[in-house]
Short mmCIF file of C-alpha atoms in Angstrom, two decimals:
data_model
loop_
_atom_site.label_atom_id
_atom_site.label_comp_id
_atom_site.label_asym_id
_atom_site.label_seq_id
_atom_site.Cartn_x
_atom_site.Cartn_y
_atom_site.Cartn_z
CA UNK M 1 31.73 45.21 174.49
CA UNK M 2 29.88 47.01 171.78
CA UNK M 3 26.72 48.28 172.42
CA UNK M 4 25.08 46.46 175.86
CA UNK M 5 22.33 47.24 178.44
CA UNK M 6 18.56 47.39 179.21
CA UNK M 7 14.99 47.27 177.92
CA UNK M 8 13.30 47.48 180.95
CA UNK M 9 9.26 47.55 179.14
CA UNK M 10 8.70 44.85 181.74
CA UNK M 11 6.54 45.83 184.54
CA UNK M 12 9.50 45.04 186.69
CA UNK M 13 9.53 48.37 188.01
CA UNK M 14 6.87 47.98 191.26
CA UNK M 15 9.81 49.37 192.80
CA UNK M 16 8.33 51.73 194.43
CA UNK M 17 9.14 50.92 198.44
CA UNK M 18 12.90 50.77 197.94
CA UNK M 19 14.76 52.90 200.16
CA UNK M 20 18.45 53.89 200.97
CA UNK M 21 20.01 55.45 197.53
CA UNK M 22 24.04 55.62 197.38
CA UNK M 23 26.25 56.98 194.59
CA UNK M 24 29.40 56.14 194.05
CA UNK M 25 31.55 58.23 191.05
CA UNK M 26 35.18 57.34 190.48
CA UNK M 27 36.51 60.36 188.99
CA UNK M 28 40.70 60.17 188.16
CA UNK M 29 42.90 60.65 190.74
CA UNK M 30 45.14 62.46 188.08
CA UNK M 31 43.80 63.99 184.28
CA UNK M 32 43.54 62.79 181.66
CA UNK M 33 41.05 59.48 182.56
CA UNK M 34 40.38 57.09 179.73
CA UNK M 35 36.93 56.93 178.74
CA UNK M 36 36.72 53.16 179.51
CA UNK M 37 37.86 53.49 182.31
CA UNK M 38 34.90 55.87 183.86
CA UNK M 39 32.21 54.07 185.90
CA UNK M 40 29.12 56.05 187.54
CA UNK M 41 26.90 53.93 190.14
CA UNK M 42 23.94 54.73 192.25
CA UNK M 43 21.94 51.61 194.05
CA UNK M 44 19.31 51.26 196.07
CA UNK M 45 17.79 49.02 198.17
CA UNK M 46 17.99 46.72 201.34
CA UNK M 47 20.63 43.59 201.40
CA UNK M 48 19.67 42.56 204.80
CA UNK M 49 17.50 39.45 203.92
CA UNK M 50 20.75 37.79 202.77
CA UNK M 51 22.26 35.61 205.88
CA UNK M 52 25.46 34.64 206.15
CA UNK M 53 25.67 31.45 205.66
CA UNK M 54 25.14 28.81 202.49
CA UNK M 55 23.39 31.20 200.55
CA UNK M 56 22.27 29.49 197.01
CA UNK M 57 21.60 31.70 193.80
CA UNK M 58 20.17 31.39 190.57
CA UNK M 59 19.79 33.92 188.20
CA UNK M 60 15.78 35.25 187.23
CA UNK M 61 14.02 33.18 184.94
CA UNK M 62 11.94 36.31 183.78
CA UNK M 63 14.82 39.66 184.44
CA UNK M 64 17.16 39.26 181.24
CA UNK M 65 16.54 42.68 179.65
CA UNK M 66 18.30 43.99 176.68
CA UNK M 67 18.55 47.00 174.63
CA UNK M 68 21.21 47.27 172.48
CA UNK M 69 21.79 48.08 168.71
CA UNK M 70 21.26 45.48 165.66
CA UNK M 71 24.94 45.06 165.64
CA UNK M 72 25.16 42.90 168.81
CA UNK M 73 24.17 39.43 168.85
CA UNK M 74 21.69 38.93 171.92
CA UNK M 75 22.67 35.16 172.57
CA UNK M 76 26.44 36.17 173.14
CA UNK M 77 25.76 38.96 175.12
CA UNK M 78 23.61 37.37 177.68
CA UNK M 79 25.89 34.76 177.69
CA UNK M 80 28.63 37.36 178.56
CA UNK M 81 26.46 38.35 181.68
CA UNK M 82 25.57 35.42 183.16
CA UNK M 83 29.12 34.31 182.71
CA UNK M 84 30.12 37.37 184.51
CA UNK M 85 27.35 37.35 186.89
CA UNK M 86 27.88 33.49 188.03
CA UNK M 87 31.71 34.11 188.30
CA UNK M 88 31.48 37.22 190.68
CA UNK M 89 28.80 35.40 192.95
CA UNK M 90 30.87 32.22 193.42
CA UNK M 91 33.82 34.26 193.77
CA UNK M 92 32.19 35.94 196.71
CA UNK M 93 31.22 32.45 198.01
CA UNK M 94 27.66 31.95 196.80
CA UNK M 95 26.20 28.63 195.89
CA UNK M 96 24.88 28.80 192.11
CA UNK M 97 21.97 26.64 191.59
CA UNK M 98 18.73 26.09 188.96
CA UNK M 99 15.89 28.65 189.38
CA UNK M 100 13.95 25.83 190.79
CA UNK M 101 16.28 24.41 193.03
CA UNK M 102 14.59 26.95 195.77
CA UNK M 103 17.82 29.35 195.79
CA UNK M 104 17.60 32.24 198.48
CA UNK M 105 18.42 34.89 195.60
CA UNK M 106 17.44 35.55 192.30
CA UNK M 107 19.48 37.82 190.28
CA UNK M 108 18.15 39.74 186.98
CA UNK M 109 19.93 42.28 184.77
CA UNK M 110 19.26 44.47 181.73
CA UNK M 111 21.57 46.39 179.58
CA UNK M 112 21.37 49.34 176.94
CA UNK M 113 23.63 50.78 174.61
CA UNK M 114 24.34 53.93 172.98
CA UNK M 115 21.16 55.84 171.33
CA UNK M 116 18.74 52.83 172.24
CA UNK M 117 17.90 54.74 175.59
CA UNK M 118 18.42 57.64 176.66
CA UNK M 119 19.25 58.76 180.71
CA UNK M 120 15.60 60.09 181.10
CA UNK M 121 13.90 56.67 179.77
CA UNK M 122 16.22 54.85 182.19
CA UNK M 123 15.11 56.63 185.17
CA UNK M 124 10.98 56.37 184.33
CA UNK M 125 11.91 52.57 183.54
CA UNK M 126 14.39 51.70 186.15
CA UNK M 127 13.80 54.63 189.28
CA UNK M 128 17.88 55.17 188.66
CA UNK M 129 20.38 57.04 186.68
CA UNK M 130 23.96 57.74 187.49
CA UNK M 131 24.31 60.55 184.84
CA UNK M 132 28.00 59.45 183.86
CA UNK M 133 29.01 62.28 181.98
CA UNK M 134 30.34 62.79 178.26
CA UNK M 135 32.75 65.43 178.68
CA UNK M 136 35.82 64.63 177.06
CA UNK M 137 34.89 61.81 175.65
CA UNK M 138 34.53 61.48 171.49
CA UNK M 139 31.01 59.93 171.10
CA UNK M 140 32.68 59.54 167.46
CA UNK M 141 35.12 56.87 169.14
CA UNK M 142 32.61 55.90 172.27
CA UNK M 143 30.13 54.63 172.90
CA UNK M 144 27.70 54.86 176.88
CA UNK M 145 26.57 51.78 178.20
CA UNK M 146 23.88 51.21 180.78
CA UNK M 147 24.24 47.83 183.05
CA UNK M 148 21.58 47.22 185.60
CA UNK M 149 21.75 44.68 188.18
CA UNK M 150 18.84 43.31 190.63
CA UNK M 151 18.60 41.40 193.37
CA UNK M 152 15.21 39.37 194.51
CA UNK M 153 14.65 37.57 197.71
CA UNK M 154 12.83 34.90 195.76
CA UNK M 155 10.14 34.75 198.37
CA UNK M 156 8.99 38.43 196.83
CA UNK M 157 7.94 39.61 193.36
CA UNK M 158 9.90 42.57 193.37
CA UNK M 159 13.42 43.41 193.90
CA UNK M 160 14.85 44.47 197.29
CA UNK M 161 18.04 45.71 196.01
CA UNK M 162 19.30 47.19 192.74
CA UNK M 163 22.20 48.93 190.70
CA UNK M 164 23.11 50.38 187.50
CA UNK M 165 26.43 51.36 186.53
CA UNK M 166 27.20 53.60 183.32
CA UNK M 167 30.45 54.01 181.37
CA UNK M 168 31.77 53.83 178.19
CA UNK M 169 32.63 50.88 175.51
CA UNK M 170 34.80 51.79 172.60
CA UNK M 171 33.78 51.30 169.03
CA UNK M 172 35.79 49.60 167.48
CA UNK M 173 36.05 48.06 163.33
CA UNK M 174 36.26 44.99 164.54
CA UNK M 175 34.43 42.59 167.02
CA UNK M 176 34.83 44.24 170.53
CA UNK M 177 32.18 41.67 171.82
CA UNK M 178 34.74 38.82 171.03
CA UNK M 179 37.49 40.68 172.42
CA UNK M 180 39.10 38.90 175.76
CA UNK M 181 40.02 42.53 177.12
CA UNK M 182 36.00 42.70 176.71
CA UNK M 183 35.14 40.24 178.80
CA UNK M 184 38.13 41.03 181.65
CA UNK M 185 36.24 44.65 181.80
CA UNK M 186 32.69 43.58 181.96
CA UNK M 187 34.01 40.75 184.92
CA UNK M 188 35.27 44.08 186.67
CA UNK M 189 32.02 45.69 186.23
CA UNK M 190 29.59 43.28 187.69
CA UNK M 191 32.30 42.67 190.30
CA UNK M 192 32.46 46.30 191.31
CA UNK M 193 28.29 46.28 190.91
CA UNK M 194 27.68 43.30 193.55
CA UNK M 195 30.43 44.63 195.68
CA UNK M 196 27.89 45.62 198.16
CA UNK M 197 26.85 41.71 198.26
CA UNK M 198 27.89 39.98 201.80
CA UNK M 199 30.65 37.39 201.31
CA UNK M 200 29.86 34.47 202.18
CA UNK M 201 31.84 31.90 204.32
#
């Protein structure tokens, strides 16, 4: 999953009423941890508009934000997330419908990659930043990814709820992008991002 995550330039960020900020860090139970294996989150936000029953999604026409080096290939990466995306939301028993099929949710997302932003451009753009941290990790061999997630009641402009996970992506000679064990570790990702999502029944 070579370089991924975020150009948030959109004025996206009226973000300004959210409340209710958690952080989750999952740090090794034993030493040494392997660098793709680290994942820092912090969200923010209020969930409560979503009911309980036959909620329908779609993901936002207008929130598909990237940021990444000239060595990734847009198309296949935001092909990657909504694959990812539509697979964790059905999984949790969401309906996935057309933007204008009037779905209860909207879901948008922007990644960044490596140099392309750094933590303090991530918080003035996106009002979050886990800080996952580089020691003991060879920047030479790694590479730290940004993934941010949000999530619209699509009767409002701006998001009611929002995460962004960090972590690392190694860099590899070859492909990683194309890489199955790519895609199995950005489907945990977004799966351990929305885990804060109400199943549904």
């Amino acid at each position: 999953m070579k370089s991924i995550l975020l150009n948030l330039s959109l004025s996206l960020m009226l973000i300004t009423g959210m409340t209710a900020c958690s952080v989750s860090q999952e740090e090794p139970l034993q030493l040494p941890m392997a660098p793709e294996d680290r994942l820092t989150m912090v969200a923010s936000g209020d969930l409560s508009f979503i009911a309980s029953h036959h909620q329908a999604f779609a993901l936002h026409p207008d929130v598909e934000l990237l940021n990444v080096g000239g060595e990734v290939e847009p198309d296949q990466l935001k092909s990657r997330m909504r694959s990812a995306i539509n697979a964790v939301m059905q999984a949790k028993g969401y309906r996935q419908v057309a933007d204008d099929e009037s779905p209860n949710l909207l879901i948008g997302y922007g990644v960044a990659l490596g140099e392309t932003m750094s933590d303090g451009e991530i918080l003035q753009k996106a009002g979050l930043v886990p800080g996952v941290s580089e020691q003991g990790v060879d920047m030479r061999r790694f590479e730290k990814g940004s993934v941010l997630l949000l999530v619209f009641d699509s009767r409002q402009a701006s998001p009611s709820w929002r995460v962004l996970a960090q972590g690392f992506t190694p860099l590899n000679s070859d492909n990683t992008l194309a890489s199955e064990e790519a895609d199995e570790r950005l489907a945990r990702v977004i799966n351990k991002m929305l885990g804060a999502l109400p199943r549904q029944p």
